[in-house]
């Protein structure tokens, strides 16, 4: 759990965090989660989150004049679901400042463990949802994504099918992002239109629940109506959902006039924290690589996701998750450069951009984007598959593969290369100048490193400021002071031309590999 405080000039005043494993060891989690013995079910204890809120605010009141906080917003990990029982509203509206949240709300849930984004136990449900809608592309056209294990609708379907008593005892279903403001306001708050896009249940273009998607979970009209009531009405992203409950005013010193703005999903909040505008791309380089961007056109694809943009109602947020990121880069480095990045960098300089026509594809695990099974696939300049590359060719090939894949699939979900502006990179590999330079050349635009590490938390603070104080003004104009970034790479015109010619060749080979997967 992280918290950021900004002032009216968008300067960061304070930051604090709660480490679930270290500070709340009584819940016996590993990095805040419980991995179940079946190897696919992953949950988090709801009461741990409640206790973390109290621990965070205890730290908060010692560092900041809490009474001066005008508004609060934030985000939650996407896809996680919380199941409130029929007594939840009573407990929420009667929080006592002498008891902590976990104690006061101990009997408010139909299920004490929340399925979270790491869960992959819903294969049957994903198949059922896609079949009921007429195929994965039909589902993507409605909900912004094909069915994914972690998406909330599939998790809810699993509860309906396999935990009937839990579902029947559930009066309200929250996402993590609506669970937190529900606690802060002392009443159940609806799911925001941004994060609802990570459920496979909302019509993304209309911003309302899709009757077709709901019907795949609850088969009769009566059951659909019950499910829709449990989910509640979708809340626009910019909604002031209430004010801080008396519990937080009395226990921590918040003003009773402090407004709570609808929370959203963590990835959507990062888009706000980076102030990404149309033409910008953000790339997080980590264990898995994530790319997100603002797009004007609604162009659904099987491998990506489209959400309603939480800070720009005229655009959508597109997102791509590449499963094979830093571990794959590290593996190739270990093989060709004896685990040394300096030696790896030297190897890259021994080959030109375009790698003399050699192209490789590297997947330690079955890839999501594109849908290709694990393995290494190498092609020479004639398009012929080969078993190996020389060390220098291999070093460049793995980076060119990952950079070209990002551009190719960004264009597949609506990125317009002719309207390009900037790339922001974050994550451990953002300091690798060869990667950032290659991204600049492949996308033909400047690359910046964002100085603020917690873009998701910052996005919540910026949205709170905008919605509470500057609602009638453009979010990007009034949030510009929050951007702290430095230019790290600019495109080389000769390399740009090479990669422009290389991209369709790369795309053709990728299709060839994907087709082979189905044989």
Short mmCIF file of C-alpha atoms in Angstrom, two decimals:
data_model
loop_
_atom_site.label_atom_id
_atom_site.label_comp_id
_atom_site.label_asym_id
_atom_site.label_seq_id
_atom_site.Cartn_x
_atom_site.Cartn_y
_atom_site.Cartn_z
CA UNK A 1 0.00 0.00 0.00
CA UNK A 2 1.48 3.34 -1.06
CA UNK A 3 0.43 6.91 -0.38
CA UNK A 4 1.55 10.18 -1.97
CA UNK A 5 0.67 13.72 -0.87
CA UNK A 6 0.94 16.62 -3.31
CA UNK A 7 0.33 20.34 -2.92
CA UNK A 8 -1.54 22.66 -5.26
CA UNK A 9 1.61 23.08 -7.38
CA UNK A 10 1.75 19.29 -7.91
CA UNK A 11 4.88 19.03 -5.77
CA UNK A 12 5.23 15.79 -3.83
CA UNK A 13 5.09 16.65 -0.13
CA UNK A 14 5.34 13.21 1.38
CA UNK A 15 5.27 9.53 0.53
CA UNK A 16 4.78 6.48 2.68
CA UNK A 17 4.14 2.78 2.25
CA UNK A 18 3.08 -0.35 4.08
CA UNK A 19 4.87 -3.60 3.26
CA UNK A 20 2.33 -6.38 3.71
CA UNK A 21 4.87 -9.13 4.38
CA UNK A 22 7.09 -7.21 6.81
CA UNK A 23 4.58 -5.01 8.63
CA UNK A 24 1.61 -7.40 8.71
CA UNK A 25 3.28 -10.80 9.23
CA UNK A 26 0.25 -12.19 11.06
CA UNK A 27 -1.47 -12.74 7.70
CA UNK A 28 1.36 -15.03 6.58
CA UNK A 29 1.42 -13.82 3.00
CA UNK A 30 4.22 -13.87 0.48
CA UNK A 31 4.41 -10.36 -0.98
CA UNK A 32 0.82 -9.82 0.13
CA UNK A 33 -0.67 -12.95 -1.45
CA UNK A 34 -1.56 -16.53 -0.62
CA UNK A 35 -0.62 -19.07 -3.28
CA UNK A 36 -2.88 -22.09 -2.96
CA UNK A 37 -1.74 -25.69 -3.22
CA UNK A 38 -3.36 -26.21 -6.63
CA UNK A 39 -0.70 -23.93 -8.12
CA UNK A 40 -3.20 -21.70 -9.93
CA UNK A 41 -5.36 -20.08 -7.24
CA UNK A 42 -3.98 -16.86 -5.74
CA UNK A 43 -5.80 -14.69 -3.19
CA UNK A 44 -5.22 -11.88 -0.70
CA UNK A 45 -6.89 -11.56 2.72
CA UNK A 46 -9.33 -8.63 2.75
CA UNK A 47 -8.65 -7.94 6.44
CA UNK A 48 -4.95 -7.45 5.64
CA UNK A 49 -5.90 -4.60 3.31
CA UNK A 50 -8.09 -3.08 6.02
CA UNK A 51 -5.30 -3.25 8.56
CA UNK A 52 -2.87 -1.76 6.06
CA UNK A 53 -5.14 1.29 5.65
CA UNK A 54 -4.99 1.93 9.40
CA UNK A 55 -1.23 1.37 9.56
CA UNK A 56 -0.68 3.76 6.65
CA UNK A 57 -2.86 6.51 8.13
CA UNK A 58 -1.13 6.14 11.53
CA UNK A 59 2.15 6.94 9.76
CA UNK A 60 0.43 9.65 7.75
CA UNK A 61 -0.87 11.69 10.67
CA UNK A 62 2.62 11.84 12.21
CA UNK A 63 4.09 13.45 9.08
CA UNK A 64 1.35 15.63 7.60
CA UNK A 65 -1.31 18.05 8.83
CA UNK A 66 -4.13 15.74 7.81
CA UNK A 67 -6.79 18.39 8.36
CA UNK A 68 -5.46 20.29 5.32
CA UNK A 69 -6.11 17.42 2.87
CA UNK A 70 -8.74 18.65 0.41
CA UNK A 71 -9.39 15.48 -1.57
CA UNK A 72 -8.27 11.88 -1.88
CA UNK A 73 -8.33 9.38 -4.71
CA UNK A 74 -6.25 6.41 -5.68
CA UNK A 75 -6.22 3.05 -7.34
CA UNK A 76 -6.28 -0.65 -6.68
CA UNK A 77 -4.68 -3.65 -8.30
CA UNK A 78 -6.83 -4.46 -11.29
CA UNK A 79 -9.24 -7.42 -11.45
CA UNK A 80 -9.33 -8.30 -7.71
CA UNK A 81 -12.86 -8.79 -6.32
CA UNK A 82 -14.32 -8.24 -2.84
CA UNK A 83 -17.59 -9.85 -1.71
CA UNK A 84 -19.65 -7.86 0.84
CA UNK A 85 -22.48 -9.56 2.75
CA UNK A 86 -25.90 -8.19 3.67
CA UNK A 87 -24.56 -6.61 6.89
CA UNK A 88 -21.77 -4.66 5.19
CA UNK A 89 -23.62 -1.35 4.88
CA UNK A 90 -24.53 -1.45 8.58
CA UNK A 91 -20.93 -2.06 9.63
CA UNK A 92 -19.53 0.52 7.20
CA UNK A 93 -21.88 3.26 8.40
CA UNK A 94 -21.13 2.58 12.08
CA UNK A 95 -17.33 2.47 12.19
CA UNK A 96 -16.08 3.28 15.69
CA UNK A 97 -12.81 5.21 15.95
CA UNK A 98 -11.75 3.21 19.02
CA UNK A 99 -11.64 -0.01 16.96
CA UNK A 100 -9.48 -0.60 13.93
CA UNK A 101 -11.04 -1.32 10.55
CA UNK A 102 -10.24 -5.02 10.53
CA UNK A 103 -12.07 -5.46 13.84
CA UNK A 104 -15.06 -3.30 12.89
CA UNK A 105 -15.54 -5.01 9.52
CA UNK A 106 -14.62 -8.57 10.49
CA UNK A 107 -18.14 -9.82 9.77
CA UNK A 108 -18.85 -7.68 6.69
CA UNK A 109 -17.75 -10.13 4.00
CA UNK A 110 -19.23 -13.20 2.34
CA UNK A 111 -15.68 -14.24 1.50
CA UNK A 112 -12.60 -13.23 3.47
CA UNK A 113 -10.12 -13.87 0.66
CA UNK A 114 -10.12 -11.92 -2.59
CA UNK A 115 -9.18 -13.53 -5.91
CA UNK A 116 -6.51 -11.27 -7.43
CA UNK A 117 -4.80 -10.60 -10.75
CA UNK A 118 -2.23 -13.38 -10.28
CA UNK A 119 -4.93 -16.06 -10.21
CA UNK A 120 -5.10 -18.39 -13.23
CA UNK A 121 -7.71 -20.89 -12.03
CA UNK A 122 -10.53 -19.88 -14.39
CA UNK A 123 -9.76 -21.70 -17.65
CA UNK A 124 -13.24 -23.27 -17.79
CA UNK A 125 -14.93 -19.96 -17.11
CA UNK A 126 -12.93 -18.13 -19.79
CA UNK A 127 -13.88 -20.76 -22.35
CA UNK A 128 -17.53 -20.57 -21.32
CA UNK A 129 -17.63 -16.78 -21.53
CA UNK A 130 -16.09 -16.64 -25.00
CA UNK A 131 -18.34 -19.44 -26.26
CA UNK A 132 -21.46 -17.74 -24.90
CA UNK A 133 -20.59 -14.47 -26.65
CA UNK A 134 -19.74 -16.10 -29.99
CA UNK A 135 -15.97 -16.20 -29.76
CA UNK A 136 -13.04 -14.26 -28.29
CA UNK A 137 -13.17 -11.44 -30.83
CA UNK A 138 -16.85 -10.77 -30.17
CA UNK A 139 -16.08 -10.52 -26.45
CA UNK A 140 -13.15 -8.18 -27.17
CA UNK A 141 -15.35 -5.95 -29.32
CA UNK A 142 -17.77 -5.52 -26.43
CA UNK A 143 -15.58 -5.57 -23.32
CA UNK A 144 -12.22 -4.39 -24.67
CA UNK A 145 -10.50 -7.75 -24.12
CA UNK A 146 -10.92 -11.42 -24.84
CA UNK A 147 -11.37 -13.61 -21.73
CA UNK A 148 -8.35 -13.71 -19.42
CA UNK A 149 -7.97 -15.79 -16.26
CA UNK A 150 -7.47 -12.78 -14.03
CA UNK A 151 -10.40 -10.74 -15.33
CA UNK A 152 -13.08 -10.23 -12.70
CA UNK A 153 -16.03 -11.59 -14.66
CA UNK A 154 -14.38 -14.99 -14.95
CA UNK A 155 -13.53 -14.95 -11.24
CA UNK A 156 -17.15 -14.09 -10.40
CA UNK A 157 -18.39 -16.89 -12.68
CA UNK A 158 -16.17 -19.32 -10.76
CA UNK A 159 -17.73 -18.16 -7.46
CA UNK A 160 -21.24 -18.57 -8.93
CA UNK A 161 -20.47 -22.10 -10.14
CA UNK A 162 -18.29 -23.48 -7.37
CA UNK A 163 -19.10 -21.43 -4.25
CA UNK A 164 -22.85 -21.04 -4.52
CA UNK A 165 -23.32 -20.27 -0.82
CA UNK A 166 -20.73 -17.47 -0.98
CA UNK A 167 -22.44 -15.95 -4.02
CA UNK A 168 -25.90 -16.15 -2.45
CA UNK A 169 -24.53 -14.50 0.72
CA UNK A 170 -23.01 -11.67 -1.33
CA UNK A 171 -25.00 -8.45 -1.49
CA UNK A 172 -22.39 -6.26 -3.19
CA UNK A 173 -19.36 -7.08 -5.35
CA UNK A 174 -16.53 -4.54 -5.37
CA UNK A 175 -13.27 -4.34 -7.22
CA UNK A 176 -10.25 -3.50 -5.07
CA UNK A 177 -10.48 0.02 -6.51
CA UNK A 178 -14.06 0.49 -5.28
CA UNK A 179 -13.52 -1.41 -2.03
CA UNK A 180 -11.11 1.22 -0.65
CA UNK A 181 -13.33 4.29 -1.24
CA UNK A 182 -16.24 2.28 0.18
CA UNK A 183 -14.29 2.02 3.42
CA UNK A 184 -13.24 5.68 3.30
CA UNK A 185 -16.81 6.91 2.73
CA UNK A 186 -18.53 4.46 5.04
CA UNK A 187 -20.84 3.04 2.35
CA UNK A 188 -20.52 0.79 -0.67
CA UNK A 189 -19.29 2.77 -3.70
CA UNK A 190 -19.84 1.73 -7.31
CA UNK A 191 -17.11 0.48 -9.64
CA UNK A 192 -15.59 3.20 -11.82
CA UNK A 193 -15.90 3.08 -15.60
CA UNK A 194 -12.15 2.78 -16.10
CA UNK A 195 -11.48 -0.25 -13.91
CA UNK A 196 -14.75 -1.91 -14.95
CA UNK A 197 -13.01 -2.45 -18.30
CA UNK A 198 -10.88 -5.13 -16.63
CA UNK A 199 -13.84 -7.38 -15.90
CA UNK A 200 -15.01 -8.72 -19.31
CA UNK A 201 -18.46 -7.49 -18.24
CA UNK A 202 -18.76 -3.86 -19.34
CA UNK A 203 -19.56 -2.48 -22.78
CA UNK A 204 -16.49 -0.26 -22.96
CA UNK A 205 -17.86 2.11 -25.59
CA UNK A 206 -21.13 2.68 -23.71
CA UNK A 207 -19.74 2.58 -20.16
CA UNK A 208 -22.54 0.30 -18.91
CA UNK A 209 -22.82 -3.37 -18.02
CA UNK A 210 -23.23 -5.58 -21.08
CA UNK A 211 -26.40 -7.64 -20.79
CA UNK A 212 -24.84 -10.26 -23.09
CA UNK A 213 -21.77 -10.62 -20.87
CA UNK A 214 -23.82 -10.75 -17.68
CA UNK A 215 -26.07 -13.40 -19.23
CA UNK A 216 -23.05 -15.64 -19.75
CA UNK A 217 -22.57 -15.69 -15.97
CA UNK A 218 -26.21 -15.74 -14.86
CA UNK A 219 -28.37 -17.63 -17.31
CA UNK A 220 -31.93 -16.41 -16.57
CA UNK A 221 -33.25 -12.85 -16.73
CA UNK A 222 -33.90 -12.98 -12.99
CA UNK A 223 -30.33 -14.10 -12.26
CA UNK A 224 -28.94 -11.40 -14.56
CA UNK A 225 -30.92 -8.77 -12.63
CA UNK A 226 -29.58 -10.16 -9.33
CA UNK A 227 -25.98 -10.06 -10.60
CA UNK A 228 -26.38 -6.52 -11.93
CA UNK A 229 -27.73 -5.42 -8.54
CA UNK A 230 -24.75 -6.99 -6.77
CA UNK A 231 -22.37 -5.14 -9.12
CA UNK A 232 -24.21 -1.83 -8.72
CA UNK A 233 -24.20 1.11 -11.12
CA UNK A 234 -20.96 2.01 -12.88
CA UNK A 235 -19.53 5.33 -11.68
CA UNK A 236 -17.89 7.86 -14.07
CA UNK A 237 -14.15 8.11 -13.37
CA UNK A 238 -14.33 11.76 -12.30
CA UNK A 239 -17.15 11.30 -9.76
CA UNK A 240 -16.91 12.73 -6.25
CA UNK A 241 -18.31 9.63 -4.52
CA UNK A 242 -18.53 11.12 -1.02
CA UNK A 243 -16.62 12.59 1.88
CA UNK A 244 -14.37 10.99 4.46
CA UNK A 245 -16.36 8.99 7.01
CA UNK A 246 -16.42 10.21 10.65
CA UNK A 247 -14.10 7.31 11.58
CA UNK A 248 -11.21 8.86 9.63
CA UNK A 249 -11.99 12.39 10.77
CA UNK A 250 -11.99 11.47 14.46
CA UNK A 251 -9.17 8.92 14.42
CA UNK A 252 -6.76 10.59 12.00
CA UNK A 253 -7.84 14.22 11.77
CA UNK A 254 -9.27 14.43 8.25
CA UNK A 255 -11.62 17.31 7.58
CA UNK A 256 -15.26 16.30 7.31
CA UNK A 257 -15.22 18.25 4.01
CA UNK A 258 -12.40 16.15 2.50
CA UNK A 259 -13.77 14.75 -0.76
CA UNK A 260 -13.27 11.21 -2.01
CA UNK A 261 -13.02 10.83 -5.78
CA UNK A 262 -13.69 7.48 -7.46
CA UNK A 263 -10.62 5.25 -7.40
CA UNK A 264 -9.58 3.39 -10.56
CA UNK A 265 -7.26 0.54 -11.59
CA UNK A 266 -3.53 0.78 -11.00
CA UNK A 267 -2.56 0.74 -14.68
CA UNK A 268 -5.13 3.40 -15.52
CA UNK A 269 -3.86 5.49 -12.62
CA UNK A 270 -0.31 5.17 -13.95
CA UNK A 271 -1.51 6.68 -17.22
CA UNK A 272 -2.77 9.66 -15.19
CA UNK A 273 0.44 9.81 -13.14
CA UNK A 274 2.55 9.95 -16.30
CA UNK A 275 0.17 12.50 -17.88
CA UNK A 276 0.10 10.40 -21.05
CA UNK A 277 -1.54 12.24 -23.91
CA UNK A 278 -2.51 11.06 -27.37
CA UNK A 279 0.67 10.06 -29.19
CA UNK A 280 2.56 9.20 -25.99
CA UNK A 281 3.55 5.66 -25.04
CA UNK A 282 4.56 4.37 -21.61
CA UNK A 283 6.63 1.21 -21.34
CA UNK A 284 7.40 -0.53 -18.07
CA UNK A 285 10.43 -2.78 -18.44
CA UNK A 286 10.26 -5.43 -15.74
CA UNK A 287 9.85 -9.17 -15.25
CA UNK A 288 7.07 -8.75 -17.75
CA UNK A 289 6.96 -5.69 -20.01
CA UNK A 290 3.81 -3.57 -20.07
CA UNK A 291 2.94 -0.95 -22.68
CA UNK A 292 0.06 1.46 -22.37
CA UNK A 293 -1.05 4.46 -24.37
CA UNK A 294 -3.92 6.78 -25.14
CA UNK A 295 -5.72 6.05 -28.42
CA UNK A 296 -8.52 7.86 -30.26
CA UNK A 297 -10.03 4.88 -32.04
CA UNK A 298 -11.61 1.85 -30.42
CA UNK A 299 -9.68 -0.95 -32.13
CA UNK A 300 -10.09 -4.17 -30.10
CA UNK A 301 -7.62 -6.99 -30.62
CA UNK A 302 -7.22 -10.48 -29.20
CA UNK A 303 -3.84 -9.76 -27.63
CA UNK A 304 -4.47 -6.36 -26.02
CA UNK A 305 -6.85 -4.48 -23.77
CA UNK A 306 -8.88 -1.30 -24.22
CA UNK A 307 -10.25 0.72 -21.30
CA UNK A 308 -12.09 3.98 -20.88
CA UNK A 309 -9.47 6.68 -20.24
CA UNK A 310 -9.83 7.96 -16.63
CA UNK A 311 -8.61 11.48 -17.46
CA UNK A 312 -9.67 12.02 -21.08
CA UNK A 313 -13.24 11.03 -22.03
CA UNK A 314 -12.44 11.47 -25.73
CA UNK A 315 -9.88 8.66 -25.84
CA UNK A 316 -9.31 5.10 -24.67
CA UNK A 317 -6.38 3.55 -22.86
CA UNK A 318 -4.78 0.68 -24.72
CA UNK A 319 -2.61 -1.80 -22.87
CA UNK A 320 -0.36 -4.69 -23.85
CA UNK A 321 1.25 -7.18 -21.47
CA UNK A 322 4.35 -9.01 -22.73
CA UNK A 323 5.01 -11.94 -20.42
CA UNK A 324 8.65 -12.37 -21.41
CA UNK A 325 10.59 -9.32 -20.26
CA UNK A 326 13.70 -9.00 -18.12
CA UNK A 327 14.15 -12.72 -17.43
CA UNK A 328 14.43 -13.36 -21.16
CA UNK A 329 16.85 -10.46 -21.64
CA UNK A 330 18.90 -11.76 -18.72
CA UNK A 331 18.94 -15.32 -20.05
CA UNK A 332 20.38 -14.30 -23.41
CA UNK A 333 22.89 -12.02 -21.68
CA UNK A 334 23.98 -14.90 -19.45
CA UNK A 335 24.52 -17.17 -22.45
CA UNK A 336 26.33 -14.79 -24.81
CA UNK A 337 28.09 -12.45 -22.37
CA UNK A 338 28.78 -14.52 -19.25
CA UNK A 339 26.12 -12.62 -17.27
CA UNK A 340 27.88 -9.29 -17.79
CA UNK A 341 25.93 -6.30 -19.16
CA UNK A 342 29.09 -4.47 -20.27
CA UNK A 343 30.16 -7.41 -22.40
CA UNK A 344 26.61 -7.66 -23.73
CA UNK A 345 26.69 -3.97 -24.69
CA UNK A 346 29.98 -4.50 -26.51
CA UNK A 347 28.43 -7.33 -28.51
CA UNK A 348 25.53 -5.11 -29.59
CA UNK A 349 27.94 -2.54 -31.02
CA UNK A 350 29.43 -5.23 -33.26
CA UNK A 351 26.25 -5.49 -35.35
CA UNK A 352 24.32 -2.71 -37.14
CA UNK A 353 20.67 -1.76 -36.61
CA UNK A 354 18.60 -4.36 -38.44
CA UNK A 355 21.11 -7.09 -37.54
CA UNK A 356 21.98 -7.67 -41.20
CA UNK A 357 18.50 -9.12 -41.74
CA UNK A 358 18.68 -11.69 -38.95
CA UNK A 359 15.56 -11.79 -36.76
CA UNK A 360 14.96 -13.73 -33.55
CA UNK A 361 12.00 -14.38 -31.26
CA UNK A 362 12.64 -15.34 -27.63
CA UNK A 363 10.05 -16.68 -25.18
CA UNK A 364 10.96 -18.26 -21.85
CA UNK A 365 7.26 -18.82 -21.16
CA UNK A 366 4.23 -19.13 -23.40
CA UNK A 367 3.69 -15.57 -24.60
CA UNK A 368 0.48 -13.56 -24.30
CA UNK A 369 1.37 -10.98 -26.95
CA UNK A 370 1.58 -12.59 -29.44
CA UNK A 371 0.01 -15.94 -28.54
CA UNK A 372 3.08 -18.13 -29.13
CA UNK A 373 4.42 -21.11 -27.22
CA UNK A 374 7.69 -20.90 -25.33
CA UNK A 375 10.92 -21.32 -27.27
CA UNK A 376 13.51 -19.45 -29.32
CA UNK A 377 12.91 -18.95 -33.04
CA UNK A 378 15.68 -17.62 -35.28
CA UNK A 379 15.58 -16.61 -38.94
CA UNK A 380 18.44 -15.59 -41.23
CA UNK A 381 18.35 -12.77 -43.77
CA UNK A 382 16.60 -15.07 -46.28
CA UNK A 383 13.74 -15.81 -43.88
CA UNK A 384 15.00 -19.35 -43.28
CA UNK A 385 14.75 -20.76 -39.76
CA UNK A 386 18.14 -21.55 -38.23
CA UNK A 387 19.17 -23.23 -34.99
CA UNK A 388 21.58 -20.60 -33.66
CA UNK A 389 23.13 -17.16 -34.08
CA UNK A 390 26.61 -15.89 -33.37
CA UNK A 391 26.86 -14.18 -29.99
CA UNK A 392 26.79 -10.61 -31.35
CA UNK A 393 23.79 -11.37 -33.57
CA UNK A 394 21.95 -13.05 -30.67
CA UNK A 395 22.54 -10.07 -28.37
CA UNK A 396 21.03 -7.59 -30.80
CA UNK A 397 18.27 -9.97 -31.90
CA UNK A 398 16.66 -10.31 -28.47
CA UNK A 399 16.41 -6.54 -28.02
CA UNK A 400 15.21 -5.87 -31.57
CA UNK A 401 12.59 -8.59 -31.16
CA UNK A 402 11.19 -7.02 -27.99
CA UNK A 403 11.20 -3.47 -29.36
CA UNK A 404 9.63 -4.38 -32.71
CA UNK A 405 6.94 -6.45 -30.96
CA UNK A 406 5.94 -3.43 -28.90
CA UNK A 407 5.49 -1.20 -31.94
CA UNK A 408 3.74 -3.87 -34.02
CA UNK A 409 1.15 -4.70 -31.39
CA UNK A 410 0.70 -1.09 -30.29
CA UNK A 411 -0.32 -0.32 -33.88
CA UNK A 412 -2.68 -3.30 -33.77
CA UNK A 413 -4.68 -1.67 -30.95
CA UNK A 414 -4.82 1.79 -32.49
CA UNK A 415 -1.42 3.46 -32.03
CA UNK A 416 -0.89 5.91 -34.91
CA UNK A 417 2.85 6.16 -35.62
CA UNK A 418 2.25 9.35 -37.64
CA UNK A 419 0.97 11.08 -34.46
CA UNK A 420 3.84 9.89 -32.26
CA UNK A 421 5.12 12.21 -29.54
CA UNK A 422 7.10 10.67 -26.69
CA UNK A 423 7.94 7.38 -25.01
CA UNK A 424 8.25 7.22 -21.23
CA UNK A 425 10.14 4.23 -19.83
CA UNK A 426 10.09 2.95 -16.27
CA UNK A 427 11.34 -0.17 -14.53
CA UNK A 428 14.70 -1.80 -13.98
CA UNK A 429 15.82 -1.84 -17.62
CA UNK A 430 15.01 1.84 -18.20
CA UNK A 431 18.64 2.62 -17.40
CA UNK A 432 19.93 0.48 -20.28
CA UNK A 433 20.93 2.97 -22.98
CA UNK A 434 20.92 0.35 -25.74
CA UNK A 435 17.29 -0.53 -25.03
CA UNK A 436 16.15 3.08 -24.81
CA UNK A 437 18.04 4.01 -28.00
CA UNK A 438 16.52 1.06 -29.83
CA UNK A 439 13.03 2.08 -28.70
CA UNK A 440 13.72 5.61 -29.99
CA UNK A 441 14.76 4.21 -33.37
CA UNK A 442 11.91 1.70 -33.68
CA UNK A 443 9.19 4.20 -32.69
CA UNK A 444 10.96 7.22 -34.25
CA UNK A 445 10.45 9.45 -31.22
CA UNK A 446 12.25 10.78 -28.15
CA UNK A 447 12.51 8.54 -25.08
CA UNK A 448 12.27 9.86 -21.53
CA UNK A 449 12.83 8.29 -18.14
CA UNK A 450 10.18 9.31 -15.64
CA UNK A 451 11.71 10.38 -12.33
CA UNK A 452 8.66 9.61 -10.17
CA UNK A 453 8.75 5.92 -9.26
CA UNK A 454 5.17 5.62 -8.00
CA UNK A 455 3.22 6.81 -11.03
CA UNK A 456 0.07 4.91 -9.99
CA UNK A 457 -0.12 6.60 -6.58
CA UNK A 458 0.77 9.96 -8.12
CA UNK A 459 -2.02 9.49 -10.65
CA UNK A 460 -4.49 9.16 -7.79
CA UNK A 461 -3.29 12.39 -6.20
CA UNK A 462 -3.44 14.27 -9.51
CA UNK A 463 -6.95 13.01 -10.22
CA UNK A 464 -8.07 14.05 -6.73
CA UNK A 465 -6.69 17.55 -7.29
CA UNK A 466 -8.25 17.85 -10.74
CA UNK A 467 -11.71 16.53 -9.86
CA UNK A 468 -12.00 18.43 -6.59
CA UNK A 469 -10.48 21.79 -7.49
CA UNK A 470 -10.07 22.14 -11.28
CA UNK A 471 -12.86 20.03 -12.74
CA UNK A 472 -13.62 22.46 -15.59
CA UNK A 473 -9.99 22.64 -16.72
CA UNK A 474 -7.96 20.29 -18.89
CA UNK A 475 -6.30 17.59 -16.76
CA UNK A 476 -3.05 17.67 -18.68
CA UNK A 477 -2.63 21.45 -18.58
CA UNK A 478 -3.17 21.72 -14.84
CA UNK A 479 -1.08 18.61 -14.05
CA UNK A 480 1.98 19.45 -16.17
CA UNK A 481 4.06 20.49 -13.16
CA UNK A 482 3.94 16.92 -11.88
CA UNK A 483 5.99 15.60 -14.79
CA UNK A 484 9.62 15.09 -13.84
CA UNK A 485 11.45 13.34 -16.65
CA UNK A 486 14.75 13.44 -18.50
CA UNK A 487 15.51 12.81 -22.14
CA UNK A 488 17.63 9.67 -22.56
CA UNK A 489 17.45 8.87 -26.29
CA UNK A 490 16.57 10.45 -29.63
CA UNK A 491 15.96 8.61 -32.91
CA UNK A 492 18.70 8.14 -35.48
CA UNK A 493 17.21 8.80 -38.92
CA UNK A 494 19.18 6.03 -40.65
CA UNK A 495 18.18 3.45 -38.03
CA UNK A 496 14.56 4.61 -38.21
CA UNK A 497 14.44 3.80 -41.93
CA UNK A 498 15.95 0.37 -41.33
CA UNK A 499 13.38 -0.54 -38.66
CA UNK A 500 10.50 0.80 -40.76
CA UNK A 501 11.52 -1.66 -43.49
CA UNK A 502 12.15 -4.43 -40.97
CA UNK A 503 8.76 -4.23 -39.24
CA UNK A 504 6.62 -5.92 -41.95
CA UNK A 505 9.22 -8.68 -42.30
CA UNK A 506 9.13 -9.18 -38.53
CA UNK A 507 5.31 -9.24 -38.57
CA UNK A 508 5.25 -11.88 -41.33
CA UNK A 509 7.64 -14.14 -39.40
CA UNK A 510 5.65 -13.69 -36.20
CA UNK A 511 2.50 -14.85 -38.00
CA UNK A 512 4.42 -17.84 -39.33
CA UNK A 513 5.44 -18.88 -35.82
CA UNK A 514 1.95 -18.34 -34.44
CA UNK A 515 0.44 -20.42 -37.25
CA UNK A 516 2.90 -23.21 -36.50
CA UNK A 517 1.69 -23.21 -32.90
CA UNK A 518 -1.78 -24.25 -34.07
CA UNK A 519 -0.57 -27.11 -36.27
#
